[in-house]
GROMACS .gro file of C-alpha atoms in nm:
model
  148
    1MET     CA    1   7.514   4.583   6.513
    2SER     CA    2   7.697   4.741   6.803
    3GLU     CA    3   7.833   4.535   7.090
    4ALA     CA    4   7.611   4.726   7.336
    5VAL     CA    5   7.298   4.619   7.148
    6GLU     CA    6   7.414   4.258   7.125
    7GLU     CA    7   7.468   4.244   7.503
    8LEU     CA    8   7.140   4.417   7.592
    9ALA     CA    9   6.936   4.226   7.847
   10VAL     CA   10   6.577   4.217   7.728
   11PRO     CA   11   6.356   4.345   8.012
   12LYS     CA   12   6.046   4.127   8.033
   13VAL     CA   13   5.769   4.146   8.295
   14ARG     CA   14   5.460   3.926   8.335
   15ALA     CA   15   5.142   4.114   8.427
   16ASP     CA   16   5.056   3.828   8.667
   17ASP     CA   17   5.378   3.901   8.858
   18VAL     CA   18   5.271   4.262   8.928
   19ALA     CA   19   5.047   4.336   9.227
   20PRO     CA   20   4.710   4.480   9.123
   21ASN     CA   21   4.608   4.826   9.238
   22ARG     CA   22   4.230   4.841   9.298
   23ARG     CA   23   4.217   5.178   9.473
   24ARG     CA   24   4.069   5.367   9.175
   25GLY     CA   25   3.861   5.070   9.057
   26GLY     CA   26   3.915   4.756   8.855
   27ASP     CA   27   4.241   4.564   8.844
   28ILE     CA   28   4.520   4.800   8.734
   29ARG     CA   29   4.874   4.663   8.693
   30VAL     CA   30   5.166   4.884   8.595
   31VAL     CA   31   5.377   4.632   8.403
   32LEU     CA   32   5.652   4.827   8.224
   33SER     CA   33   5.777   5.136   8.407
   34PRO     CA   34   6.086   5.311   8.540
   35LYS     CA   35   6.067   5.073   8.839
   36THR     CA   36   6.032   4.747   8.647
   37VAL     CA   37   6.237   4.806   8.329
   38ALA     CA   38   6.409   5.143   8.385
   39SER     CA   39   6.198   5.317   8.118
   40THR     CA   40   6.255   5.690   8.085
   41SER     CA   41   5.966   5.812   7.869
   42GLY     CA   42   5.647   5.656   8.007
   43PHE     CA   43   5.481   5.349   8.155
   44MET     CA   44   5.242   5.077   8.037
   45GLY     CA   45   5.005   4.842   8.208
   46THR     CA   46   4.689   4.638   8.200
   47LEU     CA   47   4.334   4.710   8.311
   48THR     CA   48   4.075   4.444   8.385
   49LEU     CA   49   3.717   4.547   8.466
   50ALA     CA   50   3.448   4.302   8.569
   51PRO     CA   51   3.092   4.386   8.467
   52GLY     CA   52   2.981   4.693   8.663
   53GLU     CA   53   3.335   4.801   8.760
   54PHE     CA   54   3.485   5.139   8.674
   55VAL     CA   55   3.799   5.346   8.714
   56ALA     CA   56   3.715   5.671   8.894
   57GLU     CA   57   3.742   5.999   8.705
   58HIS     CA   58   4.088   6.154   8.704
   59TYR     CA   59   4.329   6.345   8.483
   60HIS     CA   60   4.700   6.351   8.410
   61PRO     CA   61   4.861   6.699   8.418
   62TYR     CA   62   5.176   6.588   8.236
   63SER     CA   63   5.087   6.281   8.031
   64GLU     CA   64   4.873   6.165   7.743
   65GLU     CA   65   4.707   5.828   7.804
   66PHE     CA   66   4.655   5.567   7.536
   67ILE     CA   67   4.396   5.292   7.600
   68PHE     CA   68   4.357   4.986   7.376
   69VAL     CA   69   4.082   4.727   7.435
   70VAL     CA   70   4.197   4.369   7.392
   71ARG     CA   71   3.872   4.196   7.494
   72GLY     CA   72   3.524   4.314   7.586
   73ARG     CA   73   3.349   4.650   7.556
   74LEU     CA   74   3.468   4.958   7.745
   75THR     CA   75   3.283   5.286   7.784
   76ALA     CA   76   3.491   5.600   7.830
   77ARG     CA   77   3.400   5.958   7.915
   78LEU     CA   78   3.653   6.225   7.819
   79GLY     CA   79   3.532   6.559   7.951
   80THR     CA   80   3.163   6.545   7.859
   81GLN     CA   81   3.203   6.316   7.555
   82VAL     CA   82   3.111   5.948   7.599
   83THR     CA   83   3.239   5.685   7.359
   84GLU     CA   84   3.236   5.306   7.347
   85LEU     CA   85   3.538   5.094   7.255
   86VAL     CA   86   3.532   4.729   7.155
   87ALA     CA   87   3.815   4.480   7.116
   88GLY     CA   88   4.068   4.606   6.864
   89GLU     CA   89   3.991   4.976   6.923
   90GLY     CA   90   4.189   5.236   7.111
   91LEU     CA   91   4.176   5.602   7.205
   92MET     CA   92   4.405   5.875   7.327
   93VAL     CA   93   4.322   6.087   7.632
   94PRO     CA   94   4.493   6.427   7.601
   95LYS     CA   95   4.676   6.556   7.907
   96GLU     CA   96   4.464   6.753   8.155
   97VAL     CA   97   4.135   6.603   8.025
   98PRO     CA   98   3.926   6.443   8.303
   99HIS     CA   99   3.832   6.089   8.206
  100ARG     CA  100   3.654   5.786   8.348
  101VAL     CA  101   3.615   5.433   8.209
  102TRP     CA  102   3.365   5.162   8.298
  103ASN     CA  103   3.227   4.825   8.199
  104ASP     CA  104   2.850   4.829   8.156
  105GLY     CA  105   2.851   4.503   7.962
  106ASP     CA  106   2.816   4.145   8.081
  107GLU     CA  107   3.169   4.030   7.994
  108GLU     CA  108   3.503   4.115   8.153
  109VAL     CA  109   3.703   4.391   7.983
  110HIS     CA  110   4.077   4.359   7.924
  111ALA     CA  111   4.265   4.667   7.809
  112VAL     CA  112   4.622   4.793   7.783
  113PHE     CA  113   4.717   5.151   7.871
  114HIS     CA  114   5.026   5.363   7.821
  115LEU     CA  115   5.109   5.706   7.963
  116SER     CA  116   5.376   5.936   7.828
  117PRO     CA  117   5.568   6.149   7.904
  118LEU     CA  118   5.637   6.079   8.269
  119ALA     CA  119   5.543   6.340   8.529
  120PRO     CA  120   5.836   6.505   8.709
  121ARG     CA  121   5.747   6.291   9.015
  122PRO     CA  122   5.499   6.001   9.046
  123ASP     CA  123   5.282   6.191   9.297
  124LEU     CA  124   5.225   6.469   9.038
  125GLY     CA  125   5.110   6.238   8.759
  126HIS     CA  126   4.751   6.165   8.861
  127VAL     CA  127   4.473   6.389   8.998
  128ASP     CA  128   4.149   6.227   9.119
  129THR     CA  129   3.829   6.423   9.050
  130GLU     CA  130   3.566   6.193   9.204
  131PRO     CA  131   3.549   5.971   9.513
  132LEU     CA  132   3.744   5.647   9.476
  133PRO     CA  133   3.557   5.315   9.490
  134ASN     CA  134   3.827   5.152   9.709
  135PRO     CA  135   4.010   5.437   9.887
  136GLY     CA  136   4.170   5.215  10.151
  137VAL     CA  137   4.306   4.961   9.904
  138GLY     CA  138   4.637   4.986   9.720
  139GLN     CA  139   4.873   5.276   9.682
  140ALA     CA  140   4.758   5.635   9.639
  141VAL     CA  141   5.011   5.674   9.358
  142PRO     CA  142   5.084   5.383   9.120
  143ASP     CA  143   5.434   5.259   9.197
  144VAL     CA  144   5.596   5.335   8.863
  145GLY     CA  145   5.931   5.423   9.017
  146GLY     CA  146   6.139   5.709   8.884
  147PRO     CA  147   6.213   6.035   9.069
  148ALA     CA  148   6.059   6.060   9.415
   0.00000   0.00000   0.00000
């Protein structure tokens, strides 16, 4: 093993230590990103949706999004196709595909998401296609860090 690997500081971030962004709906926390761990290829976070909550429709011009449900039942619409995910299931949202997720069950949903590759700038990574449920709350662009 090389000396550089042996001396590597392991970057670790608690989701509870990250401020939630509720602007687009639910509780979204970008946990591992260029800002928090100096990642260079993408970012990962958590999504919590109470019953009746949703994340407004949007798309990513540069990134694929991977969503994995840890607990609960999540409904997702990709384009015109609607699918349901339960704990232990995941899906991939191709870049440029409008998508929306919601919780129409009676139990809280906990999911993990990952987007890759990074957009050239954070403000180019996310395009909203429907009105936001909480437009005055949180940042317009998730604070993932990286080029500004």
